[in-house]
Amino acid sequence: MPWSEAMIKSQTKLPASDPSKGRVLNYTAALNEALTLALELDPNIFVLGQGVDDSSGMFGVTKGLPDKFDSQRVFDTPLSEDGMMGVCVGAAMNGMRPVYLHNRPDFLLLTFNQLVNHASKMHWMDSGQTSVPMVVWAAIGRGWGSGSQHSQAIQSLLMPVPGLKIVMPSTPYDAKGLMLAAIADNNPVLIFEHRWLMKQQGEVPEGIYYVPIGKGVYRRRGDDVTVVGTSHILTLALEAVDGLGDQGITADVIDLRTLKPLDENIIFESLSKTGRLLVIDTGWQMSGVCAEIACLAAEKAFHSLKAPIRRIGLPDLPTPAGFTLEQFYYPNAKNISAVIQKMCQ
Amino acid sequence: MIRFHYQGQGYYNIDLSTYEQAFLHNLYYAMLRIRRIEEEIERRYCEDEMKTPIHLVIGQEATSVGSCAALKTDDRIYATHRTHGNYLAKGGDLKAMISELYCRANGCVASRGGSMHLLDKKAGMDGSSAIVGGIIPIATGSALAAQLQSSDCITGVFFGDGATEEGALWESLNFAALKKLPVIYFCENNFYSVCSPLKNREPAGTRIDKKADAFGVNAEQVDATNVIKVYEATLRAILRINSGAGPAFLECIAYRWRGHSGAGDDSHTGYRDPKEVLHWETVCPVATFYNALIDQGLLHENQARRMEEMINAEIKEAFAYAINSPNPVYEDLNKFAYSD
């Protein structure tokens, strides 16, 4: 869809990449490389999903794979999201490693019976006799009328479910390394990608490497406030923080990279220095990722806090489709900047 | 009023002597064993020591026994909440099963599943789901794994008539037919989902097997009070799969004598006529097979009595073993949160 491509390109703030640091790839090429390497590495890995073999190749993520691998390794599926998720669970329980791709997380809502009632629990319920090594991937949409049913960031709905892992990358390096780590993991791992990150470029090493699941990373170091988040909104936070230097405000910006398991320690470590916490998420604020992290901080790092915890997520409303309403709905770098300034007053 | 009548022909015109006696005895023994185990569970259930919701398979034993007799040990089966018959017929360990019902640490899944989640992977009893229809796509995935691995493993999946009202079944049949997967769908039609009769749930005249057939899955209706009919239908399905023609669907019709869950018949609550239960008791899968074997001179009463004695001894031993087994400890709770 050229319209959405054009808009995503216009929305992407391309960070300066230094080719001297290594090879530069764009986000979808990094994911494509991860899948290619995984398929070459292990014959038990297979990639499926509606449209994985069409000409656009799932935003480019699966482009070329059907030519390189046979049709049992990379295949288009019936829509049947619930049924196909169960097929992945059953295949994973019996020696295979499916990687099931979806255009949007909204469609995963049809699969909750298999994800929540089955995939997540099988290993525990049968006392460790079975594993369910599978990856479920979906790209959060935004803008150009995606609207209420093509833009939902549902990570917080799955975060409380024992047995799942949830990954939310924000850079091409992480997208590749986390995809490879997710495929190598012996548990059901969900990867929530964001459509607006897909034009990003960055240093991506060749070959196989793994970004550890459950470990956050500092994207900026500062003294006044700790900003914690993942995925696309983290890039907005970086923009906000980078713009506050003139006012003498600096921040630790922590990219959690994975929401479950959650790297609490990096948050507490930073808080012990800054004493101020802003949690940001691409999903709903109500009972969301921000709420959980804020609660953890209040429970376990209260003594570090100098100011009330703040959170920025989506309002308690469905996503509007129209352009003007969307501008009111989504947080932006300016909102984030304003909240940080207020916290530091 | 009897809503659902038996429509089969029993063992009329079936010459059992075409089978080896040992094989016939094994079938009879397996059905009798399940019946006696279920009766003992039921008898002791009121003691409240088996703290697990039981779903007795009494009246439907022939489906498990006939199908599993045709499957190999390393073929995999998947089940519903009504696991006992499937588990035992596939060769699941009895002591581990009874220990699981008693919530003991050495139960087949260390007290994490109970009656609804019996598992014995060595026997090819590979899992179950207590969500109606939930296991069907998973079993279909097991068959996909076998196909991708070029293995000759066949997957069988058991579910009730209620599951034919779940989308997951039809999504699975579509995919299995598309990929010609080595899977047999055993729909155990006992006419009731908990207390809801088929007539409240599906239009009059609905033929479940015909619906499956419309999805491109070879389907047939089987008198599942008759262990030989189930065995032969399963063999046909296996032959078809081995010829590369893809999945099969067997609608196995037999009656649930007991309530949906717990001990005893619950007809007195009014959802079905007690006369209907009595009607189906006249076509008991264990008794009709016994009578056919006796009539055709293929089993002696003495042999049958010896089987009873062996089964009784095994049951006594298994219950004593379970009751004397240790309970889980606190540290067990946190094990296996994730797979390493």
XYZ file of C-alpha atoms in Angstrom:
685
model
C 0.000 0.000 0.000
C 1.977 3.027 -1.239
C -0.010 5.544 0.803
C 0.917 3.999 4.109
C 4.510 3.447 2.992
C 4.837 7.108 2.095
C 3.350 8.230 5.370
C 5.483 5.949 7.481
C 8.554 7.224 5.689
C 7.544 10.797 6.372
C 6.981 10.000 10.053
C 10.275 8.234 10.578
C 12.993 10.280 12.172
C 16.005 8.496 10.771
C 18.731 8.421 13.391
C 22.167 9.173 12.049
C 23.889 5.915 11.250
C 27.636 5.801 11.213
C 28.726 3.322 8.534
C 32.153 3.161 10.151
C 30.506 1.316 13.038
C 29.382 -1.448 10.743
C 26.911 -2.438 8.127
C 23.723 -0.392 7.969
C 20.413 -2.128 7.249
C 16.848 -1.043 7.443
C 14.467 -2.566 9.955
C 12.596 -4.968 7.705
C 15.805 -6.143 6.037
C 17.164 -6.935 9.512
C 14.091 -9.048 10.240
C 14.291 -10.685 6.844
C 17.906 -11.603 7.520
C 16.992 -13.054 10.920
C 14.347 -15.311 9.369
C 16.684 -16.375 6.565
C 19.472 -17.283 8.989
C 17.054 -19.170 11.240
C 15.584 -21.159 8.351
C 19.083 -22.046 7.164
C 20.160 -23.033 10.667
C 17.436 -25.460 11.708
C 15.170 -27.593 9.480
C 12.542 -27.637 12.241
C 11.908 -23.923 11.889
C 9.098 -22.894 9.560
C 7.474 -19.556 8.780
C 3.749 -19.230 8.172
C 1.048 -16.605 8.081
C -1.483 -15.070 5.819
C 0.407 -13.458 2.953
C 3.965 -14.420 3.909
C 4.549 -15.405 0.304
C 2.807 -12.509 -1.420
C 4.751 -9.987 -3.455
C 5.070 -7.389 -0.712
C 6.338 -10.101 1.640
C 4.747 -8.893 4.854
C 6.126 -5.315 4.704
C 9.288 -6.869 3.213
C 9.945 -9.028 6.260
C 9.456 -12.294 4.340
C 10.421 -11.029 0.905
C 12.390 -13.601 -1.066
C 11.963 -16.384 1.489
C 9.563 -18.437 -0.693
C 12.242 -18.506 -3.413
C 14.994 -19.628 -1.051
C 13.070 -22.264 0.899
C 10.562 -24.926 -0.093
C 6.857 -24.548 0.437
C 6.864 -26.637 3.610
C 9.208 -24.123 5.273
C 7.487 -20.882 4.253
C 3.770 -20.982 3.554
C 0.610 -18.960 3.234
C -2.260 -20.048 5.514
C -6.030 -20.034 5.700
C -7.221 -17.057 7.754
C -8.397 -19.305 10.628
C -6.312 -17.410 13.212
C -7.497 -19.458 16.198
C -7.138 -22.782 14.411
C -3.745 -21.945 12.937
C -2.441 -20.761 16.296
C -3.418 -24.159 17.713
C -1.723 -25.874 14.777
C 1.454 -23.975 15.701
C 1.109 -25.043 19.338
C 0.697 -28.697 18.356
C 3.616 -28.561 15.929
C 5.790 -26.850 18.554
C 4.886 -29.508 21.127
C 6.199 -32.097 18.704
C 9.645 -30.909 17.728
C 8.946 -28.031 15.331
C 9.606 -24.313 15.774
C 6.878 -22.326 14.031
C 7.185 -18.599 13.408
C 3.640 -17.350 12.822
C 3.391 -13.862 11.328
C 0.368 -11.550 11.420
C -0.090 -8.156 9.838
C -1.686 -6.720 12.944
C -1.996 -7.587 16.658
C -5.741 -6.919 16.339
C -6.038 -10.298 14.594
C -4.366 -12.022 17.537
C -7.460 -11.280 19.582
C -9.025 -14.172 17.642
C -6.315 -16.503 18.945
C -6.551 -15.924 22.681
C -8.034 -19.368 23.336
C -4.903 -20.968 21.943
C -2.460 -18.393 23.332
C -3.875 -17.994 26.822
C -5.614 -21.315 27.469
C -3.111 -23.558 25.728
C 0.270 -22.333 24.427
C 1.216 -20.504 27.597
C 0.240 -23.325 29.972
C 1.145 -26.624 28.351
C 4.676 -26.770 29.767
C 3.554 -26.035 33.322
C 0.385 -28.149 33.195
C 2.182 -31.271 32.108
C 4.925 -30.730 34.661
C 7.664 -29.863 32.205
C 7.170 -32.838 29.880
C 6.405 -30.690 26.820
C 7.769 -27.397 25.520
C 6.063 -24.984 23.156
C 8.852 -23.216 21.252
C 7.022 -20.852 18.937
C 7.142 -17.232 17.834
C 4.090 -15.097 17.142
C 4.849 -11.851 15.358
C 2.576 -8.918 14.588
C 3.091 -5.293 13.612
C 1.199 -2.563 15.449
C -0.405 -0.160 13.007
C -0.940 3.559 13.268
C -2.239 6.345 11.117
C -3.837 6.760 7.685
C -7.185 5.588 8.934
C -5.991 2.362 10.497
C -8.707 3.065 13.012
C -10.039 1.083 15.919
C -9.396 -2.404 14.551
C -6.047 -2.083 12.774
C -3.975 -0.128 15.288
C -4.341 -1.797 18.645
C -1.283 -2.376 20.791
C -2.526 -5.284 22.903
C 0.647 -6.185 24.800
C -0.877 -5.295 28.159
C -3.683 -7.829 27.643
C -1.119 -10.626 27.482
C 1.398 -9.364 30.007
C -0.240 -11.062 33.022
C -0.406 -14.486 31.352
C 2.107 -16.876 32.933
C 4.301 -18.767 30.489
C 4.364 -16.193 27.688
C 7.254 -13.934 26.751
C 6.646 -10.537 25.142
C 9.224 -8.764 23.011
C 8.964 -5.194 21.672
C 12.030 -4.077 19.724
C 12.813 -0.488 18.751
C 15.923 -0.709 16.553
C 16.973 -2.801 13.528
C 19.789 -4.325 15.626
C 17.322 -5.467 18.268
C 14.711 -6.545 15.745
C 17.139 -9.068 14.296
C 18.769 -10.151 17.541
C 15.483 -10.484 19.388
C 13.858 -12.409 16.522
C 16.739 -14.882 16.587
C 16.551 -15.098 20.392
C 12.779 -15.622 20.234
C 13.129 -18.430 17.695
C 15.813 -20.071 19.847
C 13.667 -19.784 22.980
C 11.790 -22.886 24.169
C 8.657 -20.942 25.108
C 5.890 -19.141 23.232
C 7.293 -15.698 22.471
C 5.210 -12.803 21.126
C 6.954 -10.089 19.175
C 5.031 -6.849 18.802
C 6.696 -4.838 16.086
C 5.606 -1.313 15.210
C 4.774 -0.303 11.663
C 6.330 3.127 12.132
C 9.740 1.703 12.974
C 10.028 -0.159 9.725
C 11.808 2.547 7.735
C 14.473 2.956 10.386
C 18.051 2.221 9.525
C 20.808 1.153 11.848
C 23.898 -0.921 12.372
C 23.115 -4.586 12.040
C 25.924 -7.132 12.281
C 26.003 -9.978 9.797
C 25.400 -13.542 10.915
C 23.633 -14.877 13.951
C 23.599 -12.986 17.225
C 21.116 -12.950 20.071
C 19.756 -10.033 22.050
C 18.872 -11.484 25.460
C 15.164 -11.702 26.260
C 14.454 -10.050 29.618
C 17.248 -7.474 29.578
C 16.729 -3.747 29.112
C 19.279 -1.280 27.810
C 20.047 2.414 28.356
C 19.519 4.510 25.221
C 20.482 7.769 26.990
C 22.171 8.454 30.300
C 21.109 11.395 32.456
C 20.413 12.519 36.013
C 16.983 14.053 36.392
C 14.410 11.536 35.311
C 14.100 7.887 34.270
C 12.025 7.284 31.157
C 11.042 3.634 30.625
C 9.359 2.165 27.569
C 9.658 0.097 24.422
C 9.052 0.169 20.695
C 7.956 3.236 18.740
C 7.091 5.490 21.678
C 10.655 5.108 22.866
C 11.847 6.889 19.733
C 9.467 9.735 20.594
C 10.883 9.863 24.109
C 14.420 10.062 22.744
C 13.370 13.003 20.578
C 11.806 14.682 23.619
C 14.802 14.078 25.873
C 17.307 15.179 23.239
C 15.373 18.460 22.972
C 15.570 19.146 26.708
C 19.340 19.445 26.933
C 19.118 23.205 26.406
C 17.071 23.478 29.564
C 19.602 21.504 31.529
C 17.344 18.461 31.903
C 18.911 15.071 31.281
C 17.350 11.646 31.515
C 18.066 7.968 31.649
C 16.053 6.522 28.788
C 15.603 2.775 29.252
C 14.513 0.571 26.379
C 13.140 -2.526 28.091
C 13.188 -4.424 24.770
C 11.063 -7.143 26.414
C 8.043 -6.638 28.629
C 7.914 -10.194 29.915
C 10.162 -11.232 31.542
C 10.542 -7.648 32.744
C 13.973 -6.247 33.643
C 13.054 -4.626 36.960
C 16.615 -4.165 38.073
C 17.605 -1.715 35.373
C 14.595 0.444 36.322
C 15.424 0.380 40.041
C 19.103 1.019 39.314
C 18.274 4.140 37.355
C 15.641 5.303 39.852
C 18.107 5.168 42.688
C 19.943 7.923 40.831
C 17.152 10.045 39.305
C 14.277 9.542 41.769
C 11.736 10.369 39.066
C 9.926 7.852 36.865
C 8.026 8.352 33.628
C 6.645 5.174 32.059
C 5.555 5.246 28.423
C 3.785 2.691 26.257
C 2.229 2.381 22.807
C -0.846 0.767 24.387
C -3.691 1.850 26.611
C -2.848 3.567 29.861
C -5.674 1.936 31.858
C -4.392 -1.259 33.550
C -1.581 -1.266 31.069
C 2.145 -1.794 30.863
C 2.722 1.632 32.469
C 0.455 0.762 35.377
C 2.341 -2.448 36.086
C 5.765 -0.819 35.971
C 4.605 2.134 38.075
C 3.240 -0.273 40.664
C 6.482 -2.231 40.764
C 8.398 0.997 41.358
C 6.011 2.054 44.109
C 6.297 -1.355 45.778
C 9.995 -1.982 45.452
C 11.693 1.387 44.916
C 9.512 3.780 46.905
C 12.457 4.999 48.914
C 14.109 6.194 45.686
C 11.193 8.313 44.514
C 11.341 12.111 44.781
C 8.219 12.870 42.754
C 4.968 11.185 41.778
C 5.309 8.544 39.055
C 3.891 9.641 35.701
C 2.717 7.518 32.801
C 1.942 8.219 29.165
C -0.112 5.773 27.154
C -3.265 5.872 25.093
C -6.539 7.281 26.411
C -9.377 4.976 27.479
C -10.901 5.155 23.987
C -10.743 3.220 20.721
C -8.434 4.597 18.031
C -10.114 7.151 15.774
C -9.652 6.648 12.042
C -9.651 10.288 10.914
C -6.455 12.315 10.667
C -7.399 15.216 12.961
C -8.802 13.018 15.719
C -5.688 10.842 15.548
C -3.532 13.880 16.365
C -5.495 14.324 19.568
C -5.372 10.629 20.396
C -1.686 9.713 20.191
C 1.019 11.089 22.476
C 3.907 12.805 20.702
C 7.394 14.043 21.563
C 5.953 17.386 22.622
C 3.591 15.801 25.161
C 6.372 13.682 26.539
C 8.676 16.694 26.767
C 6.037 18.703 28.632
C 5.501 15.944 31.191
C 9.240 15.578 31.803
C 9.619 19.324 32.297
C 6.784 19.367 34.781
C 8.256 16.416 36.687
C 11.571 18.232 36.957
C 10.201 21.575 38.123
C -39.516 -39.894 26.364
C -36.539 -41.452 24.689
C -35.086 -38.710 22.529
C -32.108 -40.603 21.133
C -32.557 -44.225 20.107
C -29.881 -46.772 19.404
C -29.808 -47.289 15.661
C -27.117 -49.909 15.261
C -27.397 -53.635 14.770
C -25.152 -54.884 17.528
C -23.036 -57.871 16.510
C -25.688 -59.213 14.136
C -23.973 -60.735 11.116
C -20.465 -60.071 12.422
C -18.286 -63.156 12.327
C -15.778 -62.525 15.102
C -13.900 -65.711 14.344
C -12.112 -63.881 11.538
C -10.056 -62.289 14.328
C -7.525 -64.027 16.521
C -8.906 -64.932 19.917
C -6.082 -63.212 21.777
C -6.899 -59.972 19.981
C -10.607 -60.284 20.832
C -9.771 -61.050 24.439
C -7.528 -57.987 24.598
C -10.361 -55.811 23.329
C -12.773 -57.241 25.874
C -10.225 -56.994 28.667
C -9.453 -53.350 27.821
C -13.128 -52.345 27.863
C -13.893 -54.279 31.036
C -10.821 -52.750 32.705
C -11.917 -49.207 31.905
C -15.432 -49.983 33.159
C -14.209 -51.423 36.455
C -11.724 -48.595 37.011
C -14.436 -46.024 36.383
C -16.792 -47.842 38.761
C -14.152 -47.884 41.480
C -13.419 -44.162 40.998
C -17.149 -43.513 41.178
C -17.576 -45.677 44.296
C -14.821 -43.847 46.146
C -15.547 -40.365 44.831
C -17.880 -39.536 47.733
C -14.927 -39.972 50.111
C -13.790 -36.552 48.806
C -10.173 -37.662 48.667
C -10.017 -37.426 44.871
C -10.348 -33.642 44.749
C -10.717 -33.390 40.995
C -13.711 -33.021 38.670
C -14.255 -36.457 37.122
C -15.986 -37.114 33.797
C -16.755 -40.800 33.606
C -16.638 -42.587 30.273
C -18.988 -45.443 31.245
C -21.039 -46.400 28.172
C -18.464 -45.036 25.703
C -15.559 -47.446 26.317
C -15.665 -48.985 22.845
C -14.595 -45.738 21.143
C -11.324 -45.533 23.065
C -10.589 -49.242 22.934
C -11.525 -49.869 19.302
C -9.579 -46.861 18.025
C -6.467 -47.319 20.148
C -6.306 -51.017 19.206
C -5.719 -49.885 15.629
C -3.112 -47.239 16.531
C 0.582 -47.885 17.269
C 2.193 -47.016 20.596
C 4.096 -44.145 19.012
C 0.998 -42.744 17.328
C -0.193 -39.788 19.345
C -3.631 -39.139 20.742
C -5.140 -35.992 22.240
C -8.218 -35.820 24.422
C -10.856 -33.688 26.064
C -11.729 -33.296 29.735
C -13.172 -36.861 29.568
C -9.704 -38.423 29.490
C -9.919 -41.679 31.435
C -10.945 -43.984 28.602
C -8.537 -42.513 26.068
C -5.651 -42.606 28.534
C -6.196 -46.197 29.597
C -6.909 -47.542 26.127
C -3.720 -45.958 24.752
C -1.701 -47.652 27.485
C -1.445 -44.895 30.091
C -0.025 -45.964 33.431
C -2.816 -46.752 35.911
C -0.882 -45.962 39.095
C 0.163 -42.571 37.746
C -3.463 -41.909 36.774
C -4.964 -42.777 40.154
C -2.176 -40.838 41.895
C -3.074 -37.835 39.742
C -6.733 -38.153 40.805
C -5.552 -38.177 44.426
C -3.507 -34.988 43.745
C -0.239 -36.724 44.559
C 3.272 -35.618 43.615
C 3.817 -38.771 41.577
C 0.636 -38.337 39.558
C 1.129 -38.439 35.804
C 1.475 -34.629 35.725
C 2.486 -34.166 39.368
C -0.939 -32.880 40.450
C -0.978 -30.028 37.951
C -3.761 -31.395 35.813
C -6.021 -33.794 37.658
C -8.608 -35.973 35.951
C -9.098 -33.625 33.001
C -5.410 -33.539 32.011
C -4.100 -37.084 32.139
C -0.911 -37.515 30.158
C 1.437 -40.392 29.407
C 3.783 -39.492 26.607
C 5.498 -42.896 26.661
C 2.153 -44.421 25.708
C 1.376 -41.738 23.120
C -1.310 -40.109 25.254
C 0.019 -36.668 24.511
C -2.344 -34.135 25.963
C -5.803 -32.851 26.523
C -7.733 -29.632 26.866
C -10.658 -28.834 29.116
C -11.728 -26.093 26.697
C -14.226 -27.658 24.299
C -12.609 -27.936 20.871
C -9.341 -26.458 22.151
C -7.252 -29.564 21.592
C -8.400 -30.116 18.004
C -6.097 -27.544 16.331
C -3.235 -28.709 18.559
C -3.704 -32.305 17.428
C -3.827 -31.015 13.858
C -0.484 -29.319 14.543
C 0.879 -32.615 15.841
C -0.074 -34.144 12.491
C 1.592 -31.245 10.655
C 4.774 -31.884 12.649
C 4.673 -35.566 11.677
C 4.223 -34.632 8.027
C 7.059 -32.078 8.078
C 9.315 -34.625 9.794
C 8.351 -37.359 7.281
C 7.364 -39.535 10.220
C 4.751 -42.290 9.948
C 3.147 -41.153 13.213
C -0.617 -40.781 13.028
C -2.458 -38.417 15.362
C -5.894 -39.220 16.760
C -7.983 -36.603 18.490
C -11.104 -37.210 20.580
C -13.836 -34.659 21.198
C -17.563 -34.578 21.797
C -20.557 -33.494 19.739
C -20.333 -30.113 21.506
C -17.017 -29.429 19.789
C -18.772 -29.541 16.419
C -20.303 -26.212 17.446
C -16.855 -24.638 17.836
C -15.141 -22.878 14.951
C -11.799 -24.412 15.888
C -12.966 -27.819 14.626
C -13.917 -26.565 11.185
C -10.772 -24.433 10.899
C -8.774 -27.539 11.714
C -10.614 -29.797 9.253
C -10.085 -27.244 6.508
C -6.359 -27.081 7.137
C -5.957 -30.846 7.594
C -7.771 -31.502 4.312
C -5.736 -28.782 2.557
C -2.423 -30.311 3.653
C -3.621 -33.953 3.690
C -2.463 -34.345 7.250
C -2.183 -37.730 8.988
C -4.896 -37.164 11.558
C -8.090 -38.956 12.568
C -10.859 -36.918 14.171
C -12.926 -39.021 16.579
C -16.151 -37.198 17.345
C -17.705 -38.986 20.314
C -21.340 -38.098 19.805
C -23.181 -38.864 23.051
C -26.022 -36.422 22.260
C -25.466 -34.154 25.257
C -23.146 -31.280 26.039
C -23.365 -31.168 29.848
C -27.211 -31.104 30.054
C -27.953 -29.528 26.652
C -29.342 -32.052 24.156
C -28.352 -31.861 20.485
C -31.849 -30.654 19.571
C -31.212 -27.395 21.473
C -27.889 -26.892 19.759
C -28.091 -28.076 16.168
C -30.900 -28.010 13.587
C -33.045 -31.149 13.392
C -31.665 -33.702 10.966
C -28.088 -32.438 11.149
C -25.581 -35.122 10.248
C -22.236 -34.288 11.819
C -20.380 -36.717 9.553
C -21.858 -35.076 6.454
C -20.646 -31.676 7.586
C -17.128 -33.038 8.029
C -17.375 -34.674 4.609
C -18.218 -31.289 3.101
C -14.844 -30.020 4.320
C -13.068 -32.615 2.207
C -12.385 -34.930 5.123
C -13.447 -38.519 4.552
C -16.131 -39.115 7.167
C -18.285 -41.934 8.402
C -20.750 -42.620 11.181
C -19.880 -45.507 13.478
C -21.914 -47.485 16.009
C -19.558 -46.866 18.905
C -21.242 -49.313 21.241
C -19.549 -51.857 18.974
C -15.817 -52.136 19.513
C -15.263 -54.063 16.284
C -17.004 -51.397 14.217
C -14.819 -48.705 15.755
C -11.682 -50.788 15.232
C -12.489 -51.462 11.581
C -13.420 -47.848 10.860
C -10.139 -46.717 12.421
C -8.232 -49.224 10.300
C -9.920 -47.841 7.176
C -8.912 -44.342 8.243
C -5.309 -45.416 8.777
C -5.173 -47.111 5.372
C -6.499 -43.957 3.803
C -3.917 -41.810 5.565
C -1.101 -44.163 4.615
C -2.213 -43.988 0.981
C -1.618 -40.227 1.195
C -5.293 -39.341 0.895
C -5.362 -37.312 4.095
C -7.427 -36.999 7.236
C -10.474 -38.949 8.362
C -13.428 -38.147 10.574
C -15.313 -40.798 12.538
C -18.559 -39.853 14.220
C -18.653 -42.414 17.016
C -22.139 -42.723 18.467
C -22.474 -44.028 21.999
C -24.303 -42.878 25.086
C -22.976 -41.263 28.249
C -24.552 -43.301 31.041
C -23.447 -41.000 33.823
C -23.863 -37.272 34.281
C -21.553 -34.842 32.538
C -19.319 -34.803 35.591
C -19.170 -36.362 39.031
C -20.467 -39.731 40.160
C -23.799 -41.279 39.248
C -26.539 -40.716 36.710
C -28.169 -37.298 36.939
C -31.257 -38.005 34.814
C -33.481 -37.221 37.794
C -32.625 -33.536 37.356
C -34.904 -33.613 34.335
C -32.781 -32.895 31.299
C -33.121 -36.441 30.008
C -35.506 -39.296 30.649
C -34.099 -42.052 32.907
C -35.732 -44.446 30.420
C -33.279 -43.203 27.808
C -30.371 -44.284 30.001
C -31.994 -47.704 30.534
C -32.510 -48.002 26.775
C -28.790 -47.488 26.134
C -27.809 -49.790 28.978
C -29.338 -52.599 26.915
C -26.601 -51.995 24.343
C -23.732 -51.827 26.817
C -20.456 -51.941 24.832
C -18.887 -54.344 27.323
C -21.880 -56.695 27.743
C -22.838 -56.878 24.060
C -19.278 -57.803 23.119
C -19.139 -60.359 25.931
C -22.369 -61.930 24.739
C -21.187 -62.023 21.138
C -17.920 -63.673 22.172
C -19.721 -66.248 24.323
C -22.342 -66.909 21.605
C -19.663 -67.465 18.999
C -17.662 -69.700 21.320
C -14.665 -67.341 21.409
C -14.596 -66.730 25.153
C -15.305 -68.956 28.109
C -16.920 -67.757 31.300
C -13.905 -68.974 33.243
C -11.613 -66.810 31.150
C -13.850 -63.818 31.718
C -13.852 -64.469 35.452
C -10.073 -64.606 35.505
C -9.988 -61.249 33.714
C -12.253 -59.776 36.386
C -9.929 -61.059 39.091
C -6.825 -59.654 37.426
C -8.480 -56.279 36.948
C -9.707 -56.155 40.528
C -6.240 -56.938 41.837
C -4.665 -54.271 39.631
C -7.208 -51.666 40.734
C -6.690 -52.441 44.419
C -2.964 -52.131 44.022
C -3.204 -48.863 42.090
C -5.494 -47.208 44.638
C -3.320 -48.343 47.543
C -0.266 -47.013 45.733
C -1.922 -43.651 45.077
C -3.291 -43.228 48.588
C 0.133 -43.949 50.074
C 1.940 -41.588 47.701
C 3.340 -38.234 48.848
C 1.664 -34.888 48.323
C 3.497 -32.160 46.418
C 5.550 -29.680 48.458
C 5.647 -25.886 48.278
C 8.790 -25.834 46.121
C 6.966 -27.797 43.409
C 4.644 -24.873 42.648
C 7.307 -22.729 40.998
C 8.834 -25.434 38.848
C 8.467 -25.206 35.067
C 7.273 -21.582 34.937
C 9.242 -21.463 31.699
C 10.940 -24.114 29.636
C 14.746 -23.839 29.755
